[in-house]
Tab-separated table of C-alpha atoms in Angstrom:
chain	number	residue	atom	x	y	z
A	15	UNK	CA	25.006	-36.215	-40.459
A	16	UNK	CA	22.908	-33.097	-40.945
A	17	UNK	CA	19.712	-35.218	-40.442
A	18	UNK	CA	21.069	-36.508	-37.216
A	19	UNK	CA	21.946	-33.015	-35.951
A	20	UNK	CA	18.354	-31.841	-36.803
A	21	UNK	CA	16.702	-34.863	-35.195
A	22	UNK	CA	18.727	-34.294	-32.020
A	23	UNK	CA	17.817	-30.762	-31.887
A	24	UNK	CA	14.010	-31.529	-32.328
A	25	UNK	CA	14.336	-34.182	-29.524
A	26	UNK	CA	16.016	-31.546	-27.244
A	27	UNK	CA	13.452	-28.939	-28.051
A	28	UNK	CA	10.571	-31.502	-27.228
A	29	UNK	CA	12.260	-32.471	-24.091
A	30	UNK	CA	12.734	-28.874	-22.942
A	31	UNK	CA	9.118	-28.128	-23.694
A	32	UNK	CA	7.965	-31.188	-21.707
A	33	UNK	CA	10.117	-29.837	-18.770
A	34	UNK	CA	8.436	-26.474	-18.947
A	35	UNK	CA	4.952	-27.999	-18.972
A	36	UNK	CA	5.872	-30.084	-16.000
A	37	UNK	CA	7.322	-27.078	-14.102
A	38	UNK	CA	4.059	-25.005	-14.929
A	39	UNK	CA	1.886	-27.744	-13.609
A	40	UNK	CA	3.880	-28.403	-10.557
A	41	UNK	CA	4.127	-24.632	-9.582
A	42	UNK	CA	0.411	-24.469	-9.322
A	43	UNK	CA	-1.638	-27.662	-10.015
A	44	UNK	CA	-4.899	-25.625	-10.049
A	45	UNK	CA	-3.856	-24.662	-13.404
A	46	UNK	CA	-4.370	-28.148	-14.669
A	47	UNK	CA	-7.818	-28.176	-12.824
A	48	UNK	CA	-8.778	-25.075	-14.669
A	49	UNK	CA	-7.933	-26.419	-18.025
A	50	UNK	CA	-10.147	-29.431	-17.361
A	51	UNK	CA	-12.936	-27.181	-16.077
A	52	UNK	CA	-12.885	-25.256	-19.439
A	53	UNK	CA	-12.964	-28.370	-21.317
A	54	UNK	CA	-15.948	-29.867	-19.340
A	55	UNK	CA	-17.859	-26.659	-19.846
A	56	UNK	CA	-17.255	-26.510	-23.510
A	57	UNK	CA	-18.311	-30.321	-23.717
A	58	UNK	CA	-21.487	-29.536	-21.871
A	59	UNK	CA	-22.663	-26.653	-23.944
A	60	UNK	CA	-21.766	-28.507	-27.191
A	61	UNK	CA	-24.701	-30.814	-26.396
A	62	UNK	CA	-26.802	-28.013	-28.174
A	63	UNK	CA	-25.368	-29.339	-31.396
A	64	UNK	CA	-25.031	-33.068	-30.467
A	65	UNK	CA	-28.572	-33.389	-29.247
A	66	UNK	CA	-31.359	-32.918	-31.677
A	67	UNK	CA	-33.829	-31.733	-29.039
A	68	UNK	CA	-31.609	-28.742	-28.220
A	69	UNK	CA	-30.639	-27.988	-31.682
A	70	UNK	CA	-34.282	-27.751	-32.853
A	71	UNK	CA	-34.972	-25.122	-30.184
A	72	UNK	CA	-31.745	-23.109	-30.522
A	73	UNK	CA	-30.474	-23.875	-33.950
A	74	UNK	CA	-27.170	-22.346	-35.150
A	75	UNK	CA	-27.424	-19.931	-32.251
A	76	UNK	CA	-25.679	-22.635	-30.298
A	77	UNK	CA	-22.340	-21.257	-31.424
A	78	UNK	CA	-22.843	-18.409	-29.125
A	79	UNK	CA	-22.709	-20.718	-26.094
A	80	UNK	CA	-19.345	-22.050	-27.067
A	81	UNK	CA	-18.040	-18.620	-27.533
A	82	UNK	CA	-19.395	-17.521	-24.266
A	83	UNK	CA	-17.607	-20.344	-22.400
A	84	UNK	CA	-14.304	-19.354	-24.002
A	85	UNK	CA	-14.684	-15.702	-22.980
A	86	UNK	CA	-16.322	-16.078	-19.565
A	87	UNK	CA	-14.885	-18.966	-17.767
A	88	UNK	CA	-11.913	-17.605	-16.000
A	89	UNK	CA	-9.387	-18.847	-13.500
A	90	UNK	CA	-11.017	-17.413	-10.403
A	91	UNK	CA	-14.731	-17.487	-9.197
A	92	UNK	CA	-14.775	-13.711	-9.030
A	93	UNK	CA	-13.711	-13.312	-12.635
A	94	UNK	CA	-16.194	-15.807	-13.956
A	95	UNK	CA	-18.984	-14.188	-11.942
A	96	UNK	CA	-17.893	-10.781	-13.221
A	97	UNK	CA	-17.990	-11.738	-16.934
A	98	UNK	CA	-20.840	-13.964	-16.579
A	99	UNK	CA	-23.230	-11.392	-14.984
A	100	UNK	CA	-21.902	-8.679	-17.233
A	101	UNK	CA	-22.402	-10.769	-20.367
A	102	UNK	CA	-25.876	-11.980	-19.400
A	103	UNK	CA	-27.336	-8.584	-18.536
A	104	UNK	CA	-25.788	-6.730	-21.224
A	105	UNK	CA	-27.078	-9.287	-23.727
A	106	UNK	CA	-30.530	-9.044	-22.293
A	107	UNK	CA	-30.618	-5.228	-22.224
A	108	UNK	CA	-29.075	-5.024	-25.744
A	109	UNK	CA	-31.524	-7.534	-27.101
A	110	UNK	CA	-34.498	-5.607	-25.683
A	111	UNK	CA	-33.167	-2.358	-26.976
A	112	UNK	CA	-32.280	-3.806	-30.399
A	113	UNK	CA	-35.786	-5.201	-30.893
A	114	UNK	CA	-37.355	-2.007	-29.719
A	115	UNK	CA	-35.102	0.167	-31.933
A	116	UNK	CA	-36.116	-1.975	-34.878
A	117	UNK	CA	-39.830	-1.847	-34.063
A	118	UNK	CA	-39.681	1.840	-33.539
A	119	UNK	CA	-37.926	2.503	-36.874
A	120	UNK	CA	-40.536	0.474	-38.575
A	121	UNK	CA	-43.218	2.910	-37.616
A	122	UNK	CA	-41.751	5.421	-40.038
A	123	UNK	CA	-42.168	3.293	-43.124
A	124	UNK	CA	-39.776	1.397	-45.190
A	125	UNK	CA	-38.228	4.475	-46.734
A	126	UNK	CA	-37.272	6.295	-43.584
A	127	UNK	CA	-36.667	3.173	-41.422
A	128	UNK	CA	-32.929	2.675	-42.271
A	129	UNK	CA	-32.372	6.429	-41.537
A	130	UNK	CA	-34.128	6.230	-38.044
A	131	UNK	CA	-32.357	2.867	-37.229
A	132	UNK	CA	-28.968	4.245	-38.142
A	133	UNK	CA	-29.538	7.324	-36.033
A	134	UNK	CA	-30.512	5.319	-33.034
A	135	UNK	CA	-27.654	3.005	-33.624
A	136	UNK	CA	-25.224	6.061	-33.634
A	137	UNK	CA	-26.744	7.627	-30.530
A	138	UNK	CA	-26.886	4.582	-28.362
A	139	UNK	CA	-23.312	3.186	-29.345
A	140	UNK	CA	-21.853	6.739	-28.656
A	141	UNK	CA	-23.446	6.985	-25.309
A	142	UNK	CA	-22.281	3.427	-24.307
A	143	UNK	CA	-18.756	4.090	-25.593
A	144	UNK	CA	-18.570	7.227	-23.613
A	145	UNK	CA	-19.668	5.491	-20.494
A	146	UNK	CA	-16.579	3.340	-20.544
A	147	UNK	CA	-14.479	6.293	-19.558
A	148	UNK	CA	-16.401	6.773	-16.366
A	149	UNK	CA	-14.083	5.185	-13.625
A	150	UNK	CA	-16.682	3.252	-11.774
A	151	UNK	CA	-18.272	1.791	-14.710
A	152	UNK	CA	-14.829	1.099	-16.273
A	153	UNK	CA	-13.698	-0.828	-13.144
A	154	UNK	CA	-16.791	-3.030	-12.743
A	155	UNK	CA	-18.773	-3.014	-15.975
A	156	UNK	CA	-16.400	-2.349	-18.799
A	157	UNK	CA	-16.811	-5.870	-20.144
A	158	UNK	CA	-20.589	-5.541	-20.038
A	159	UNK	CA	-20.611	-2.330	-21.876
A	160	UNK	CA	-18.493	-3.865	-24.612
A	161	UNK	CA	-20.838	-6.879	-24.950
A	162	UNK	CA	-23.807	-4.576	-24.925
A	163	UNK	CA	-22.362	-2.513	-27.895
A	164	UNK	CA	-21.574	-5.581	-29.887
A	165	UNK	CA	-25.042	-7.219	-29.222
A	166	UNK	CA	-27.004	-4.200	-29.757
A	167	UNK	CA	-25.277	-3.536	-33.041
A	168	UNK	CA	-25.811	-7.214	-34.193
A	169	UNK	CA	-29.448	-7.327	-33.278
A	170	UNK	CA	-30.422	-3.892	-34.706
A	171	UNK	CA	-28.475	-4.399	-37.973
A	172	UNK	CA	-29.442	-8.086	-38.556
A	173	UNK	CA	-33.074	-7.249	-37.667
A	174	UNK	CA	-33.227	-5.016	-40.676
A	175	UNK	CA	-32.767	-8.012	-42.967
A	176	UNK	CA	-34.353	-10.788	-40.761
A	177	UNK	CA	-38.041	-11.058	-40.450
A	178	UNK	CA	-37.936	-13.155	-37.326
A	179	UNK	CA	-35.936	-10.827	-35.093
A	180	UNK	CA	-37.578	-11.742	-31.906
A	181	UNK	CA	-36.817	-15.381	-32.457
A	182	UNK	CA	-33.205	-14.480	-33.313
A	183	UNK	CA	-32.743	-12.469	-30.212
A	184	UNK	CA	-34.447	-15.106	-27.890
A	185	UNK	CA	-32.232	-17.781	-29.312
A	186	UNK	CA	-28.942	-15.836	-28.719
A	187	UNK	CA	-30.102	-14.737	-25.214
A	188	UNK	CA	-31.032	-18.379	-24.186
A	189	UNK	CA	-27.707	-19.860	-25.349
A	190	UNK	CA	-25.655	-17.161	-23.721
A	191	UNK	CA	-27.542	-17.422	-20.469
A	192	UNK	CA	-27.310	-21.220	-20.578
A	193	UNK	CA	-23.551	-20.935	-21.043
A	194	UNK	CA	-23.096	-18.246	-18.460
A	195	UNK	CA	-24.973	-20.335	-15.824
A	196	UNK	CA	-22.805	-23.417	-16.809
A	197	UNK	CA	-19.601	-21.561	-16.442
A	198	UNK	CA	-20.654	-20.110	-12.944
A	199	UNK	CA	-21.598	-23.372	-11.560
A	200	UNK	CA	-18.539	-25.154	-12.775
A	201	UNK	CA	-16.283	-22.440	-11.407
A	202	UNK	CA	-17.938	-22.482	-7.993
A	203	UNK	CA	-18.576	-26.085	-7.549
A	204	UNK	CA	-15.583	-27.919	-9.188
A	205	UNK	CA	-12.286	-26.920	-7.189
A	206	UNK	CA	-13.084	-23.225	-6.920
A	207	UNK	CA	-10.410	-20.683	-6.850
A	208	UNK	CA	-11.665	-17.651	-5.011
A	209	UNK	CA	-10.131	-14.234	-5.673
A	210	UNK	CA	-10.794	-13.012	-2.203
A	211	UNK	CA	-8.645	-15.837	-0.643
A	212	UNK	CA	-5.943	-15.215	-3.147
A	213	UNK	CA	-5.941	-11.298	-2.110
A	214	UNK	CA	-5.989	-12.398	1.681
A	215	UNK	CA	-2.975	-14.799	1.029
A	216	UNK	CA	-1.085	-12.137	-0.913
A	217	UNK	CA	-1.401	-9.418	1.825
A	218	UNK	CA	-0.325	-11.975	4.477
A	219	UNK	CA	2.706	-13.117	2.312
A	220	UNK	CA	3.756	-9.506	1.948
A	221	UNK	CA	3.714	-8.906	5.692
A	222	UNK	CA	5.622	-12.010	6.259
A	223	UNK	CA	8.339	-11.022	3.666
A	224	UNK	CA	8.878	-7.768	5.296
A	225	UNK	CA	9.150	-9.341	8.653
A	226	UNK	CA	11.653	-11.789	7.358
A	227	UNK	CA	13.923	-8.887	5.967
A	228	UNK	CA	13.657	-6.874	9.301
A	229	UNK	CA	14.409	-9.963	11.430
A	230	UNK	CA	17.305	-10.868	9.205
A	231	UNK	CA	18.636	-7.379	9.466
A	232	UNK	CA	18.579	-7.669	13.262
A	233	UNK	CA	19.962	-11.075	13.566
A	234	UNK	CA	23.801	-10.906	13.754
A	235	UNK	CA	24.017	-14.533	12.324
A	236	UNK	CA	22.531	-13.399	9.130
A	237	UNK	CA	25.063	-10.576	8.765
A	238	UNK	CA	28.135	-13.012	8.492
A	239	UNK	CA	29.730	-13.518	5.024
A	240	UNK	CA	28.605	-17.170	5.146
A	241	UNK	CA	25.088	-16.391	6.479
A	242	UNK	CA	21.840	-16.640	4.726
A	243	UNK	CA	21.132	-13.516	2.700
A	244	UNK	CA	17.877	-14.666	1.019
A	245	UNK	CA	15.902	-12.331	3.271
A	246	UNK	CA	17.477	-9.309	1.374
A	247	UNK	CA	15.444	-10.110	-1.785
A	248	UNK	CA	12.284	-11.359	-0.029
A	249	UNK	CA	10.639	-7.992	-0.036
A	250	UNK	CA	11.184	-6.810	-3.459
A	251	UNK	CA	8.057	-8.400	-5.018
A	252	UNK	CA	5.952	-6.196	-2.752
A	253	UNK	CA	6.975	-3.166	-4.658
A	254	UNK	CA	5.246	-4.339	-7.911
A	255	UNK	CA	2.070	-5.944	-6.160
A	256	UNK	CA	-0.154	-2.929	-6.488
A	257	UNK	CA	-1.844	-4.182	-9.835
A	258	UNK	CA	-2.316	-7.652	-8.671
A	259	UNK	CA	-4.058	-6.469	-5.405
A	260	UNK	CA	-6.384	-3.992	-7.221
A	261	UNK	CA	-7.341	-6.574	-9.749
A	262	UNK	CA	-8.094	-9.308	-7.057
A	263	UNK	CA	-10.094	-6.723	-4.985
A	264	UNK	CA	-12.168	-5.939	-7.973
A	265	UNK	CA	-12.863	-9.631	-8.626
A	266	UNK	CA	-13.520	-10.353	-4.978
A	267	UNK	CA	-16.171	-7.738	-5.082
A	268	UNK	CA	-18.380	-9.968	-7.255
A	269	UNK	CA	-17.932	-13.247	-5.171
A	270	UNK	CA	-20.635	-14.525	-2.660
A	271	UNK	CA	-19.654	-15.335	0.807
A	272	UNK	CA	-17.380	-18.363	1.121
A	273	UNK	CA	-15.517	-20.000	3.857
A	274	UNK	CA	-14.450	-17.519	6.562
A	275	UNK	CA	-15.243	-14.629	4.166
A	276	UNK	CA	-18.740	-13.191	4.669
A	277	UNK	CA	-20.906	-11.445	2.192
A	278	UNK	CA	-19.835	-7.872	1.696
A	279	UNK	CA	-16.478	-8.654	3.280
A	280	UNK	CA	-14.416	-5.184	3.507
A	281	UNK	CA	-12.053	-6.039	0.660
A	282	UNK	CA	-11.172	-2.290	0.330
A	283	UNK	CA	-9.266	-2.500	3.630
A	284	UNK	CA	-6.922	-5.096	1.937
A	285	UNK	CA	-6.012	-2.299	-0.608
A	286	UNK	CA	-5.367	0.027	2.265
A	287	UNK	CA	-3.165	-2.490	3.970
A	288	UNK	CA	-1.372	-3.100	0.682
A	289	UNK	CA	-0.629	0.761	0.286
A	290	UNK	CA	1.047	1.022	3.676
A	291	UNK	CA	2.794	-2.252	3.158
A	292	UNK	CA	4.417	-0.887	-0.002
A	293	UNK	CA	5.380	2.281	1.809
A	294	UNK	CA	7.090	0.176	4.331
A	295	UNK	CA	8.721	-1.818	1.469
A	296	UNK	CA	10.167	1.277	0.056
A	297	UNK	CA	11.696	2.256	3.287
A	298	UNK	CA	12.966	-1.346	3.572
A	299	UNK	CA	14.676	-0.957	0.165
A	300	UNK	CA	16.220	2.164	1.236
A	301	UNK	CA	17.723	0.512	4.321
A	302	UNK	CA	18.768	-2.529	2.240
A	303	UNK	CA	20.700	-0.337	-0.047
A	304	UNK	CA	22.228	1.396	3.123
A	305	UNK	CA	23.300	-1.980	4.580
A	306	UNK	CA	24.800	-3.129	1.211
A	307	UNK	CA	26.964	-0.069	1.027
A	308	UNK	CA	30.647	-0.978	2.144
A	309	UNK	CA	32.034	1.054	5.031
A	310	UNK	CA	35.270	1.072	6.754
A	311	UNK	CA	35.816	-0.794	9.974
A	312	UNK	CA	33.134	0.125	12.488
A	313	UNK	CA	34.028	2.890	15.151
A	314	UNK	CA	32.932	2.978	18.690
A	315	UNK	CA	30.055	5.219	17.751
A	316	UNK	CA	28.753	2.773	15.128
A	317	UNK	CA	29.134	-0.149	17.506
A	318	UNK	CA	26.997	1.910	20.231
A	319	UNK	CA	24.190	2.686	17.910
A	320	UNK	CA	24.282	-0.708	15.996
A	321	UNK	CA	22.805	-2.775	18.874
A	322	UNK	CA	19.916	-0.459	19.370
A	323	UNK	CA	19.099	-0.448	15.729
A	324	UNK	CA	19.283	-4.260	15.455
A	325	UNK	CA	16.912	-4.591	18.449
A	326	UNK	CA	14.542	-2.162	16.758
A	327	UNK	CA	14.747	-4.282	13.550
A	328	UNK	CA	13.886	-7.504	15.425
A	329	UNK	CA	11.014	-5.975	17.330
A	330	UNK	CA	9.421	-4.466	14.220
A	331	UNK	CA	9.880	-7.884	12.450
A	332	UNK	CA	8.076	-9.525	15.351
A	333	UNK	CA	5.182	-7.069	15.125
A	334	UNK	CA	4.766	-7.735	11.404
A	335	UNK	CA	4.912	-11.400	11.869
A	336	UNK	CA	2.179	-11.125	14.563
A	337	UNK	CA	0.022	-9.048	12.212
A	338	UNK	CA	0.458	-11.520	9.417
A	339	UNK	CA	-0.437	-14.416	11.629
A	340	UNK	CA	-3.499	-12.723	12.999
A	341	UNK	CA	-4.729	-11.913	9.509
A	342	UNK	CA	-4.008	-15.602	8.325
A	343	UNK	CA	-5.983	-16.939	11.169
A	344	UNK	CA	-8.537	-14.176	11.004
A	345	UNK	CA	-8.184	-13.207	14.749
A	346	UNK	CA	-8.093	-9.885	16.323
A	347	UNK	CA	-4.467	-8.710	16.600
A	348	UNK	CA	-3.421	-8.179	20.228
A	349	UNK	CA	0.248	-9.269	20.819
A	350	UNK	CA	1.320	-6.870	18.022
A	351	UNK	CA	1.014	-3.895	20.270
A	352	UNK	CA	3.505	-5.277	22.788
A	353	UNK	CA	6.187	-5.384	20.028
A	354	UNK	CA	5.195	-1.824	18.792
A	355	UNK	CA	5.412	-0.526	22.367
A	356	UNK	CA	8.926	-2.267	22.717
A	357	UNK	CA	9.869	-0.498	19.514
A	358	UNK	CA	8.886	2.994	20.952
A	359	UNK	CA	10.886	2.335	24.026
A	360	UNK	CA	13.895	1.283	22.008
A	361	UNK	CA	13.434	4.255	19.945
A	362	UNK	CA	13.682	6.628	22.939
A	363	UNK	CA	16.795	4.801	24.046
A	364	UNK	CA	18.271	5.319	20.612
A	365	UNK	CA	17.563	9.080	20.705
A	366	UNK	CA	19.400	9.253	24.062
A	367	UNK	CA	22.269	7.144	22.802
A	368	UNK	CA	22.673	9.506	19.829
A	369	UNK	CA	22.704	12.627	21.839
A	370	UNK	CA	25.317	11.303	24.035
A	371	UNK	CA	27.540	9.789	21.512
A	372	UNK	CA	27.481	12.622	18.857
A	373	UNK	CA	28.945	15.087	21.373
A	374	UNK	CA	32.349	13.251	21.165
A	375	UNK	CA	31.882	12.100	17.516
A	376	UNK	CA	33.716	14.306	15.026
A	377	UNK	CA	33.288	12.235	11.746
A	378	UNK	CA	30.360	13.946	10.244
A	379	UNK	CA	30.072	11.542	7.366
A	380	UNK	CA	29.888	8.627	9.648
A	381	UNK	CA	27.291	10.393	11.842
A	382	UNK	CA	25.154	11.055	8.888
A	383	UNK	CA	25.353	7.528	7.706
A	384	UNK	CA	24.222	6.107	11.063
A	385	UNK	CA	21.525	8.799	11.660
A	386	UNK	CA	20.153	7.828	8.174
A	387	UNK	CA	19.864	4.193	8.970
A	388	UNK	CA	18.112	4.963	12.344
A	389	UNK	CA	15.781	7.464	10.656
A	390	UNK	CA	14.673	4.854	8.148
A	391	UNK	CA	13.946	2.549	10.951
A	392	UNK	CA	11.883	5.180	12.571
A	393	UNK	CA	9.876	5.518	9.343
A	394	UNK	CA	9.341	1.771	9.161
A	395	UNK	CA	8.033	1.834	12.821
A	396	UNK	CA	5.633	4.504	11.764
A	397	UNK	CA	4.386	2.401	8.936
A	398	UNK	CA	3.951	-0.602	10.942
A	399	UNK	CA	1.896	1.248	13.526
A	400	UNK	CA	-0.310	2.383	10.729
A	401	UNK	CA	-0.693	-1.019	9.291
A	402	UNK	CA	-1.584	-2.258	12.786
A	403	UNK	CA	-4.402	0.293	13.063
A	404	UNK	CA	-5.864	-0.697	9.552
A	405	UNK	CA	-5.764	-4.301	10.466
A	406	UNK	CA	-7.665	-3.634	13.539
A	407	UNK	CA	-10.197	-1.800	11.599
A	408	UNK	CA	-10.472	-4.749	9.243
A	409	UNK	CA	-10.770	-7.169	12.133
A	410	UNK	CA	-13.739	-5.133	13.518
A	411	UNK	CA	-15.410	-4.799	10.158
A	412	UNK	CA	-14.893	-8.522	9.184
A	413	UNK	CA	-15.777	-9.746	12.576
A	414	UNK	CA	-12.510	-11.451	13.402
A	415	UNK	CA	-12.588	-13.559	16.506
A	416	UNK	CA	-10.745	-12.570	19.652
A	417	UNK	CA	-8.414	-14.992	21.385
A	418	UNK	CA	-10.600	-15.244	24.552
A	419	UNK	CA	-13.763	-15.883	22.285
A	420	UNK	CA	-11.947	-18.733	20.559
A	421	UNK	CA	-10.750	-20.203	23.823
A	422	UNK	CA	-14.223	-19.956	25.267
A	423	UNK	CA	-15.691	-21.782	22.338
A	424	UNK	CA	-13.160	-24.423	22.712
A	425	UNK	CA	-13.794	-25.128	26.309
A	426	UNK	CA	-17.641	-25.315	25.613
A	427	UNK	CA	-17.177	-28.250	23.439
A	428	UNK	CA	-17.876	-31.632	25.197
A	429	UNK	CA	-14.837	-33.480	24.144
A	430	UNK	CA	-12.580	-30.461	25.422
A	431	UNK	CA	-14.375	-30.757	28.813
A	432	UNK	CA	-13.195	-34.325	29.016
A	433	UNK	CA	-9.855	-33.459	27.779
A	434	UNK	CA	-9.243	-30.837	30.467
A	435	UNK	CA	-10.831	-32.783	33.378
A	436	UNK	CA	-8.341	-34.257	35.894
A	437	UNK	CA	-7.076	-37.604	35.130
A	438	UNK	CA	-6.309	-40.290	37.662
A	439	UNK	CA	-2.623	-40.798	37.762
A	440	UNK	CA	-1.302	-44.329	36.665
A	441	UNK	CA	-0.749	-46.758	39.454
A	442	UNK	CA	-3.726	-46.328	41.612
A	443	UNK	CA	-2.870	-42.803	42.505
A	444	UNK	CA	0.570	-43.379	43.948
A	445	UNK	CA	2.414	-41.126	41.450
A	446	UNK	CA	1.142	-37.746	41.789
A	447	UNK	CA	1.942	-34.880	39.329
A	448	UNK	CA	0.860	-31.585	38.079
A	449	UNK	CA	-1.689	-31.316	35.295
A	450	UNK	CA	-0.152	-29.039	32.516
A	451	UNK	CA	-2.386	-27.421	29.834
A	452	UNK	CA	-0.564	-26.459	26.543
A	453	UNK	CA	-2.136	-24.054	24.160
A	454	UNK	CA	-0.836	-24.408	20.731
A	455	UNK	CA	-1.386	-21.675	18.111
A	456	UNK	CA	-2.371	-23.099	14.727
A	457	UNK	CA	-3.388	-21.603	11.346
A	458	UNK	CA	-7.007	-22.678	11.930
A	459	UNK	CA	-7.329	-21.399	15.558
A	460	UNK	CA	-6.235	-22.354	19.042
A	461	UNK	CA	-6.080	-25.901	20.285
A	462	UNK	CA	-5.736	-26.457	24.049
């Protein structure tokens, strides 16, 4: 009986583990691809041991190639490039300095050599370690400095007991560079995951989440007890996205031009958009708490102001949706300015409504509650205006296309000329009708 219970528990644990593995793989199939890429890279660099030709030239230093793959090959291309370049240049610089330090210490004779070598080791390691506290170095080259300290210490110390120090440094550098190149090529050529694209998608999703909440606040159908309330929690992930955005921006800085993202793409602008998006999300959180608070039956004053606030919320949501769509398709934002202008007009109307209604209103607490909600919406509108300006700056620096440029490009294509040319009506021209051109806005551009 006991054995049966133990056996059933083990089967249940194995079943739950298999379900978890399946869910992780289905959530992002690229994780499975990344696992296969790491396995492929390690198999390739292991040829140093498997093939006698490579083993004769590199010897036991081939273990450094396997360690390099494990440490360098990351999920995104930017992370792999960052670690690969840092490790390659740090190993080269540390190897040269290590050999130079050992040779320089040898000039003082065998008696004083260990003292000079230890002094050089102390000074260089202290300087390199202190450089890790410098913000710019820590942000971009912290891993490289760490590898430099490790490699320099190993080369300098091992060189004191090994006669063929140059051969030792050459073998380590060759295997590490070979492994770094292998990791970079596999990361870029086999189902690449670009950190820049991930950052771009994250910013767009954050804008869409805010838009969903604001449109939900303005839609009366959402406010019913049986309505959809998923929009309330849609924005909360934005509040904790700062670390992810900064990490992706740092990794995207290392990446080469790819897809629609050119070389030296203005990734810092994405961080600026993220800052204002979080500010907007904090205001949205305050508005959400205000909406979740339970009040008594609405008075005439509340009903008067509520309609203006709902219209403002919908217009702000539309503006954010337009900004998110323009970023997703990488086109210059134009229609969002119309929604922002509508918000300003509604804001002026709300101010007039408040002035008129507050004269006859005697409930101070109710008045303060309504004014608070309206003031939060005003702050949200200001944030959206700032986000719109930053996205316009990004559009100029990243050379986003304008709608008229895309339309002109489409009309210049031969097959579009044929598509837009007048067609003869069916039936020998007896049935005449108007030719209608429909413009559809898709993720990849405009199709007419």
